CSV table of C-alpha atoms in Angstrom, one decimal:
chain,number,residue,atom,x,y,z
N,206,MET,CA,57.3,30.4,57.5
N,207,THR,CA,59.5,32.7,55.2
N,208,GLY,CA,59.1,33.5,51.6
N,209,PRO,CA,55.8,34.4,49.5
N,210,ASP,CA,52.5,32.9,50.0
N,211,ILE,CA,51.9,30.5,47.3
N,212,SER,CA,48.3,29.7,45.8
N,213,VAL,CA,48.0,26.4,43.9
N,214,VAL,CA,45.7,26.2,40.8
N,215,ILE,CA,44.7,22.6,39.5
N,216,CYS,CA,42.6,22.9,36.3
N,217,VAL,CA,40.2,19.9,35.9
N,218,TYR,CA,37.7,19.0,33.1
N,219,THR,CA,36.3,15.6,33.4
N,220,GLU,CA,34.9,13.0,36.1
N,221,ASP,CA,37.1,10.4,34.7
N,222,ARG,CA,39.9,11.7,36.6
N,223,TRP,CA,38.1,11.8,39.8
N,224,GLU,CA,40.6,9.8,42.0
N,225,ASP,CA,43.4,11.6,40.3
N,226,ILE,CA,42.1,15.0,41.1
N,227,LEU,CA,41.6,13.9,44.7
N,228,ALA,CA,45.1,12.5,44.7
N,229,ALA,CA,46.3,15.9,43.4
N,230,VAL,CA,44.7,18.0,46.1
N,231,ALA,CA,45.7,15.8,48.9
N,232,SER,CA,49.4,16.1,47.8
N,233,VAL,CA,49.3,19.7,48.0
N,234,ARG,CA,47.8,19.6,51.6
N,235,ALA,CA,50.7,17.5,52.6
N,236,GLN,CA,53.3,19.8,51.7
N,237,SER,CA,56.1,20.6,54.0
N,238,ARG,CA,55.4,24.3,53.2
N,239,PRO,CA,51.7,24.8,53.3
N,240,ALA,CA,49.9,26.4,50.4
N,241,LEU,CA,47.8,29.5,51.1
N,242,GLU,CA,45.0,27.9,49.0
N,243,THR,CA,44.1,25.4,46.4
N,244,LEU,CA,41.9,26.3,43.5
N,245,LEU,CA,40.2,23.7,41.8
N,246,VAL,CA,39.0,25.4,38.3
N,247,VAL,CA,36.6,23.2,36.4
N,248,ASP,CA,36.4,23.7,32.6
N,249,HIS,CA,32.7,23.7,31.5
N,250,ASN,CA,31.4,20.6,33.1
N,251,ARG,CA,28.6,21.4,35.4
N,252,ALA,CA,28.5,17.8,37.0
N,253,LEU,CA,32.2,18.0,37.8
N,254,LEU,CA,31.6,21.4,39.2
N,255,ASP,CA,28.7,20.5,41.4
N,256,ARG,CA,30.4,17.2,42.6
N,257,LEU,CA,33.6,18.9,43.5
N,258,ALA,CA,31.7,21.7,45.4
N,259,GLY,CA,30.0,19.1,47.5
N,260,HIS,CA,33.3,17.3,48.2
N,261,TYR,CA,35.0,20.3,49.3
N,262,ARG,CA,31.9,21.8,51.0
N,263,ASP,CA,33.9,23.5,53.8
N,264,PRO,CA,37.1,25.2,52.5
N,265,GLU,CA,38.3,25.5,56.1
N,266,ALA,CA,38.0,21.9,56.8
N,267,SER,CA,39.3,21.1,53.5
N,268,GLY,CA,42.6,23.0,53.9
N,269,GLY,CA,41.7,26.0,51.9
N,270,VAL,CA,40.3,24.2,48.7
N,271,ARG,CA,38.0,26.4,46.7
N,272,VAL,CA,36.1,25.2,43.6
N,273,LEU,CA,35.8,27.5,40.6
N,274,ALA,CA,34.2,27.6,37.2
N,275,ASN,CA,36.4,28.5,34.2
N,276,ALA,CA,35.1,31.9,33.5
N,277,GLY,CA,36.7,32.0,30.1
N,278,PRO,CA,36.4,30.0,26.8
N,279,ARG,CA,37.0,26.2,27.1
N,280,GLY,CA,40.6,25.1,27.4
N,281,LEU,CA,43.4,25.1,29.8
N,282,SER,CA,44.7,28.5,29.2
N,283,ALA,CA,41.3,30.2,30.3
N,284,GLY,CA,41.1,27.9,33.1
N,285,ARG,CA,44.5,29.0,34.3
N,286,ASN,CA,43.7,32.6,33.8
N,287,THR,CA,40.5,32.0,36.0
N,288,GLY,CA,42.7,30.6,38.9
N,289,ILE,CA,45.1,33.6,38.5
N,290,ALA,CA,42.4,36.1,38.9
N,291,ALA,CA,40.8,34.5,41.8
N,292,SER,CA,44.0,33.5,43.8
N,293,ARG,CA,45.3,35.8,46.5
N,294,GLY,CA,49.1,34.4,46.7
N,295,GLU,CA,52.1,36.4,45.9
N,296,VAL,CA,53.1,33.2,43.8
N,297,ILE,CA,50.7,31.0,41.7
N,298,ALA,CA,51.8,27.5,41.3
N,299,PHE,CA,50.0,25.1,38.6
N,300,LEU,CA,49.8,21.5,39.2
N,301,ASP,CA,48.3,18.9,36.5
N,302,ASP,CA,45.1,17.1,37.6
N,303,ASP,CA,46.5,13.8,37.0
N,304,ALA,CA,49.7,14.5,39.0
N,305,VAL,CA,50.8,14.3,42.6
N,306,ALA,CA,53.6,16.5,44.2
N,307,GLU,CA,56.4,15.3,46.2
N,308,ARG,CA,56.5,16.8,49.9
N,309,ASP,CA,58.9,19.6,49.4
N,310,TRP,CA,57.5,20.9,46.0
N,311,LEU,CA,56.4,24.3,47.3
N,312,ARG,CA,59.3,24.6,49.4
N,313,ARG,CA,61.7,24.4,46.7
N,314,PHE,CA,59.7,27.0,44.6
N,315,ALA,CA,59.5,29.4,47.6
N,316,GLU,CA,63.3,29.2,48.1
N,317,ALA,CA,64.0,30.2,44.6
N,318,TYR,CA,61.8,33.4,44.8
N,319,THR,CA,64.2,34.9,47.7
N,320,ASP,CA,65.7,36.4,44.5
N,321,PRO,CA,63.5,39.2,43.5
N,322,GLU,CA,64.4,38.8,39.7
N,323,VAL,CA,63.1,35.3,39.7
N,324,LEU,CA,59.7,35.5,38.0
N,325,ALA,CA,59.0,32.0,37.2
N,326,VAL,CA,60.1,28.6,38.6
N,327,GLY,CA,59.4,25.0,37.4
N,328,GLY,CA,60.1,21.5,38.6
N,329,ARG,CA,60.9,18.0,37.3
N,330,THR,CA,58.0,16.0,36.2
N,331,VAL,CA,58.5,12.2,36.5
N,332,PRO,CA,56.2,9.9,34.4
N,333,VAL,CA,54.2,7.1,36.0
N,334,TRP,CA,53.5,4.6,33.4
N,335,GLU,CA,50.0,3.0,33.7
N,336,SER,CA,51.5,-0.2,32.3
N,337,GLY,CA,54.0,-0.2,35.1
N,338,ARG,CA,57.1,0.6,33.0
N,339,ARG,CA,58.2,2.7,30.3
N,340,PRO,CA,57.4,1.1,26.6
N,341,ALA,CA,60.9,-0.3,25.4
N,342,TRP,CA,60.6,1.8,22.1
N,343,PHE,CA,59.8,5.3,23.9
N,344,PRO,CA,62.9,7.6,24.0
N,345,GLU,CA,63.5,9.6,27.1
N,346,GLU,CA,64.4,12.5,24.8
N,347,PHE,CA,60.6,12.5,24.2
N,348,ASP,CA,59.2,12.6,27.6
N,349,TRP,CA,57.6,16.0,26.9
N,350,VAL,CA,55.1,14.1,24.8
N,351,VAL,CA,53.6,12.8,27.8
N,352,GLY,CA,54.0,16.1,29.8
N,353,CYS,CA,57.2,15.2,31.6
N,354,THR,CA,60.8,16.4,31.8
N,355,TYR,CA,62.9,15.1,29.0
N,356,LYS,CA,66.5,13.8,28.8
N,357,GLY,CA,68.7,16.5,27.6
N,358,LEU,CA,68.0,19.3,30.2
N,359,PRO,CA,71.0,20.0,32.6
N,360,PRO,CA,70.5,19.0,36.3
N,361,GLY,CA,70.2,21.2,39.3
N,362,ARG,CA,68.6,24.7,39.2
N,363,VAL,CA,69.2,26.2,35.8
N,364,ARG,CA,68.0,29.2,34.1
N,365,VAL,CA,65.5,28.5,31.1
N,366,ARG,CA,63.6,30.1,28.3
N,367,ASN,CA,60.3,28.9,29.6
N,368,VAL,CA,59.0,26.4,32.1
N,369,LEU,CA,56.8,23.2,31.8
N,370,GLY,CA,53.0,24.4,32.7
N,371,GLY,CA,51.9,21.3,34.6
N,372,ASN,CA,54.8,22.0,37.1
N,373,ALA,CA,55.4,25.6,37.3
N,374,SER,CA,54.9,28.8,39.2
N,375,PHE,CA,54.9,32.5,38.6
N,376,ARG,CA,54.9,35.5,40.6
N,377,ARG,CA,51.8,37.7,40.1
N,378,THR,CA,53.8,40.5,39.0
N,379,ALA,CA,54.7,38.4,36.0
N,380,PHE,CA,51.1,38.5,34.9
N,381,ASP,CA,50.9,42.1,35.6
N,382,ALA,CA,53.8,42.7,33.4
N,383,ALA,CA,53.0,40.3,30.5
N,384,GLY,CA,49.3,39.3,30.9
N,385,GLY,CA,47.8,35.8,31.0
N,386,PHE,CA,48.1,32.7,29.0
N,387,ALA,CA,47.0,33.0,25.6
N,388,THR,CA,43.7,31.3,24.4
N,389,GLY,CA,43.4,29.7,21.1
N,390,ILE,CA,46.5,27.4,21.6
N,391,GLY,CA,47.0,24.9,24.5
N,392,ARG,CA,44.9,22.2,25.8
N,393,ASP,CA,41.2,21.8,25.3
N,394,GLY,CA,40.3,18.7,27.4
N,395,ASP,CA,41.4,15.8,25.2
N,396,ARG,CA,40.1,17.2,22.1
N,397,ARG,CA,43.6,18.3,20.5
N,398,PRO,CA,47.0,17.6,22.1
N,399,LEU,CA,48.3,21.1,21.4
N,400,GLY,CA,50.8,23.0,23.7
N,401,CYS,CA,53.3,25.8,23.9
N,402,GLU,CA,51.1,28.2,25.8
N,403,GLU,CA,53.7,28.3,28.4
N,404,THR,CA,56.5,28.9,25.9
N,405,GLU,CA,54.5,31.8,24.4
N,406,LEU,CA,54.0,33.4,27.9
N,407,CYS,CA,57.4,33.0,29.1
N,408,ILE,CA,58.6,34.7,25.9
N,409,ARG,CA,56.1,37.4,26.3
N,410,LEU,CA,57.4,37.8,29.9
N,411,SER,CA,61.0,38.0,29.0
N,412,ARG,CA,60.3,40.9,26.5
N,413,ALA,CA,58.2,42.7,28.9
N,414,ARG,CA,60.6,42.3,31.6
N,415,PRO,CA,64.2,41.8,30.2
N,416,ASP,CA,65.6,41.4,33.7
N,417,ALA,CA,63.4,38.4,34.5
N,418,VAL,CA,65.0,35.2,35.7
N,419,LEU,CA,63.0,32.0,34.8
N,420,LEU,CA,64.2,28.7,36.5
N,421,ILE,CA,63.9,25.1,36.7
N,422,ASP,CA,64.8,23.4,40.0
N,423,ASP,CA,64.8,19.5,39.5
N,424,ARG,CA,64.2,19.0,43.3
N,425,ALA,CA,60.7,20.4,42.9
N,426,VAL,CA,59.3,17.1,41.8
N,427,ILE,CA,55.8,15.8,40.8
N,428,HIS,CA,54.8,12.5,39.6
N,429,HIS,CA,52.6,12.3,36.4
N,430,ARG,CA,50.4,9.6,35.4
N,431,VAL,CA,50.8,8.4,31.8
N,432,PRO,CA,47.6,6.3,30.7
N,433,HIS,CA,47.7,3.4,28.5
N,434,ALA,CA,46.5,5.4,25.6
N,435,ARG,CA,49.5,7.8,25.6
N,436,GLU,CA,52.0,4.9,25.7
N,437,ARG,CA,51.1,4.1,22.2
N,438,PHE,CA,53.0,5.2,19.2
N,439,ARG,CA,49.8,6.6,17.6
N,440,TYR,CA,49.6,9.1,20.5
N,441,PHE,CA,53.1,10.0,20.2
N,442,ARG,CA,52.7,10.7,16.6
N,443,THR,CA,49.6,12.8,17.1
N,444,ARG,CA,51.4,14.8,19.9
N,445,THR,CA,54.5,15.6,18.0
N,446,TRP,CA,52.6,16.5,15.0
N,447,ALA,CA,50.5,18.9,17.4
N,448,GLU,CA,53.7,20.1,18.7
N,449,GLY,CA,54.9,21.4,15.4
N,450,LEU,CA,51.6,23.0,14.8
N,451,SER,CA,51.9,24.9,18.2
N,452,LYS,CA,55.5,25.9,17.5
N,453,ALA,CA,54.5,27.4,14.2
N,454,LEU,CA,51.9,29.6,16.0
N,455,VAL,CA,54.5,30.7,18.6
N,456,ALA,CA,57.1,31.4,16.1
N,457,ARG,CA,54.8,33.4,13.9
N,458,SER,CA,54.0,35.6,17.1
N,459,VAL,CA,57.5,36.1,18.6
N,460,GLY,CA,59.7,35.4,15.6
N,461,ALA,CA,61.3,32.2,14.7
N,462,ALA,CA,64.6,33.2,16.2
N,463,LYS,CA,63.1,33.6,19.7
N,464,GLY,CA,60.4,30.8,19.3
N,465,LEU,CA,62.7,28.2,18.1
N,466,GLU,CA,65.8,29.3,20.0
N,467,SER,CA,65.9,26.2,22.4
N,468,GLU,CA,64.6,23.6,19.9
N,469,ARG,CA,67.9,24.1,17.6
N,470,ARG,CA,70.2,23.0,20.4
N,471,TYR,CA,67.7,20.0,21.2
N,472,THR,CA,67.4,18.8,17.5
N,473,THR,CA,71.2,19.3,16.7
N,474,ARG,CA,72.7,17.8,19.7
N,475,VAL,CA,70.4,16.0,22.2
N,476,LEU,CA,68.5,14.0,19.5
N,477,PRO,CA,71.5,13.0,17.4
N,478,ALA,CA,72.9,11.6,20.6
N,479,GLY,CA,69.8,9.8,21.4
N,480,VAL,CA,69.7,8.3,18.0
N,481,ALA,CA,73.4,7.1,18.6
N,482,ARG,CA,72.6,5.5,21.8
N,483,GLY,CA,69.4,3.7,20.3
N,484,LEU,CA,71.6,2.3,17.6
N,485,ARG,CA,74.4,1.2,19.9
N,486,ASP,CA,71.9,-0.5,22.0
N,487,ALA,CA,70.3,-2.3,19.0
N,488,LEU,CA,73.9,-3.6,18.1
N,489,LEU,CA,74.3,-4.8,21.5
N,490,ALA,CA,70.9,-6.6,21.2
N,491,ARG,CA,69.6,-4.4,24.1
N,492,GLU,CA,65.7,-4.4,24.2
N,493,GLY,CA,64.0,-1.4,22.4
N,494,GLY,CA,67.2,0.2,20.9
N,495,ALA,CA,66.2,0.3,17.3
N,496,GLY,CA,62.7,1.3,18.4
N,497,ARG,CA,64.1,4.4,20.2
N,498,ALA,CA,66.2,5.4,17.5
N,499,GLY,CA,63.5,5.0,15.0
N,500,ALA,CA,61.0,6.8,17.2
N,501,ILE,CA,63.3,9.8,17.6
N,502,VAL,CA,63.5,10.1,13.8
N,503,ALA,CA,59.8,9.7,13.3
N,504,GLY,CA,59.1,12.3,16.0
N,505,VAL,CA,61.3,14.9,14.5
N,506,LEU,CA,59.9,14.4,10.9
N,507,THR,CA,56.5,14.4,12.2
N,508,ALA,CA,56.9,17.8,14.3
N,509,ALA,CA,58.6,19.3,11.3
N,510,GLY,CA,55.6,18.4,9.0
N,511,GLY,CA,53.3,19.9,11.7
N,512,TYR,CA,55.4,23.1,11.8
N,513,ALA,CA,55.5,23.3,8.1
N,514,VAL,CA,51.6,23.0,8.0
N,515,GLY,CA,51.2,25.4,10.7
N,516,THR,CA,53.5,28.1,9.3
N,517,VAL,CA,51.2,27.9,6.2
N,518,ARG,CA,47.9,28.3,8.2
N,519,ALA,CA,49.5,31.0,10.2
N,520,ARG,CA,50.7,32.9,7.2
N,521,ARG,CA,47.1,32.6,5.7
N,522,GLY,CA,45.6,33.7,8.9
N,523,GLY,CA,43.8,30.4,9.3
N,524,THR,CA,44.9,29.9,12.8
N,525,ALA,CA,44.9,32.6,15.5
N,526,PHE,CA,45.3,33.1,19.2
N,527,SER,CA,44.8,36.0,21.8
N,528,ALA,CA,46.5,36.8,24.9
N,529,PRO,CA,45.0,38.8,27.9
N,530,ALA,CA,46.6,42.2,28.2
N,531,ALA,CA,49.1,43.2,30.9
N,532,GLY,CA,47.2,43.8,34.1
N,533,ALA,CA,44.4,41.4,33.0
N,534,ALA,CA,44.5,39.4,35.9
N,535,ASP,CA,43.4,42.3,38.2
N,536,ALA,CA,40.9,43.6,35.6
N,537,ALA,CA,39.5,40.2,35.2
N,538,ALA,CA,38.2,40.3,38.7
N,539,GLY,CA,35.2,42.3,37.7
N,540,ALA,CA,34.3,40.2,35.0
N,541,PRO,CA,30.9,38.1,34.7
N,542,ARG,CA,31.2,35.3,37.3
N,543,LEU,CA,30.1,31.7,37.1
N,544,THR,CA,29.1,29.9,40.2
N,545,ALA,CA,28.5,26.3,41.2
N,546,ALA,CA,25.2,25.3,42.1
N,547,GLY,CA,26.3,22.8,44.6
N,548,PRO,CA,27.0,23.7,48.5
N,549,GLY,CA,30.1,25.3,49.3
N,550,ALA,CA,30.7,26.5,45.8
N,551,ASP,CA,32.9,29.6,45.4
N,552,GLY,CA,31.2,32.4,43.9
N,553,ASP,CA,34.1,34.4,43.0
N,554,ALA,CA,35.3,32.5,40.1
N,555,ALA,CA,36.7,35.2,37.9
N,556,GLY,CA,39.1,35.6,35.1
N,557,GLY,CA,38.7,36.5,31.5
N,558,GLY,CA,35.0,36.9,31.5
N,559,LYS,CA,32.8,34.6,29.7
N,560,SER,CA,30.6,36.0,26.7
N,561,GLN,CA,29.2,34.3,23.8
N,562,GLU,CA,31.5,36.2,21.5
N,563,ARG,CA,34.6,34.7,23.3
N,564,GLU,CA,33.6,31.1,22.9
N,565,GLU,CA,36.0,29.0,20.7
N,566,ALA,CA,34.8,27.9,17.3
N,567,ALA,CA,34.2,24.3,16.7
N,568,ASP,CA,37.5,23.8,14.9
N,569,GLY,CA,39.5,25.0,18.2
N,570,ARG,CA,40.2,28.7,16.8
N,571,THR,CA,39.3,31.8,18.5
N,572,THR,CA,36.7,33.8,16.7
N,573,GLU,CA,37.6,37.2,15.5
N,574,ALA,CA,35.0,38.7,17.8
N,575,GLY,CA,36.3,36.8,20.8
N,576,GLU,CA,39.8,38.1,20.3
N,577,LYS,CA,38.4,41.7,20.2
N,578,ALA,CA,36.3,40.8,23.4
N,579,ALA,CA,39.3,39.6,25.1
N,580,GLY,CA,41.5,42.6,24.2
N,581,GLY,CA,43.9,40.5,22.4
N,582,THR,CA,45.0,40.3,18.6
N,583,THR,CA,45.7,37.6,16.1
N,584,ALA,CA,49.2,36.3,15.9
N,585,ALA,CA,48.9,36.5,12.3
N,586,THR,CA,48.3,40.2,12.2
N,587,ASP,CA,50.0,41.8,15.5
N,588,ARG,CA,53.2,40.1,16.5
N,589,THR,CA,54.0,43.1,18.9
N,590,ALA,CA,50.8,42.5,20.9
N,591,ALA,CA,51.9,39.1,21.9
N,592,GLY,CA,55.1,40.4,23.7
N,593,GLY,CA,57.3,42.0,21.0
N,594,PRO,CA,54.2,27.0,24.0
N,595,ARG,CA,52.1,20.4,28.3
N,596,THR,CA,55.0,21.5,26.0
N,597,GLY,CA,57.9,19.7,24.4
N,598,ALA,CA,61.4,20.8,23.5
N,599,ASN,CA,60.4,24.2,24.4
N,600,GLU,CA,61.8,23.7,27.9
N,601,GLU,CA,65.3,23.6,26.7
N,602,ALA,CA,67.7,25.4,29.0
N,603,VAL,CA,69.2,28.5,27.7
N,604,GLY,CA,72.7,27.8,27.3
N,605,GLY,CA,72.5,25.2,30.4
N,606,ARG,CA,73.7,27.9,32.6
N,607,ALA,CA,73.3,27.2,36.3
N,608,VAL,CA,72.1,29.8,38.6
N,609,GLY,CA,73.2,29.3,41.9
N,610,GLY,CA,73.9,25.7,41.4
N,611,ARG,CA,72.0,23.4,43.6
N,612,SER,CA,72.5,25.5,46.6
N,613,VAL,CA,69.8,27.5,48.1
């Protein structure tokens, strides 16, 4: 087997997704290019931690599955940082807990890393609608709302500003150069559908390593389950609002020019074309045409409203996030550790260190003491520290330039 060893990190948080979690792990174990290990990082849920530790009691018999506790504050970003710190692979891949990977998923990632300048590779995420079909009103241009690849990205293997976190991989040296995922933005279970942590990290990485190449290969495919609740317009509206809030945080940190670089093309080219198609379909009496056109307009307006509110909050210092410093993945290995009580639990869960000061406040913001403990700074007060955001239009390819076409 040629190419780098790949560790797979799957962050989990609820027993409601038990069958999904098992399916995600099974898809990793069935890869044509085996993973070095699979790390299940449990986000502050003792019952789930113990249940998974019992299920994957023997890492050797389970195909290298290890169960860890999130050693940082609650949320997806800290869970990923825990997985990074505990992993042993040269490349760390991330898979959503409600997704399954196609058989060649890791092989496609490994092929891209034959170029030493490639520091991150993402793939294509296909929605699996729980209702059995896409809602007629739901525009493909907004599939990022449900964590999937959206209409408007160029096909093949292309260079991008950032990858989509639920189907992505990074060289370990990327975290050494830029630090880990920022806490204070991103998912916290089902509490707040924020995102953009991948965007912020990738922009920070590109600034730390101007020669870095970040790619998406649409042959690295996963299938992501979309539950009924996320097929509704109410969720669509909530998620687009949250995307605007998240984008404001990122733009405040890295500057609007870079933070909104891809979104400008998306809103000026991709979305108007989508509205035109919807109106054409409506005129031709095709199902959902008017609804799709209306949803695109509503999505843009809602995201813009969230961005405006988020910008005001950020300027007032009311919202902040912190990012682990460069090299934090190695430093985190010496942090206080959380272990599962159940048999077979891995005692080396590390990453970020858990302290009372670092816990997130009830409103989802990182406390001031927490940022100091994490070695980070607020986005509102120190833009350079951030590298001087399941995402949305932020995965737009930079110029749509193909890198090596579809050949490997």
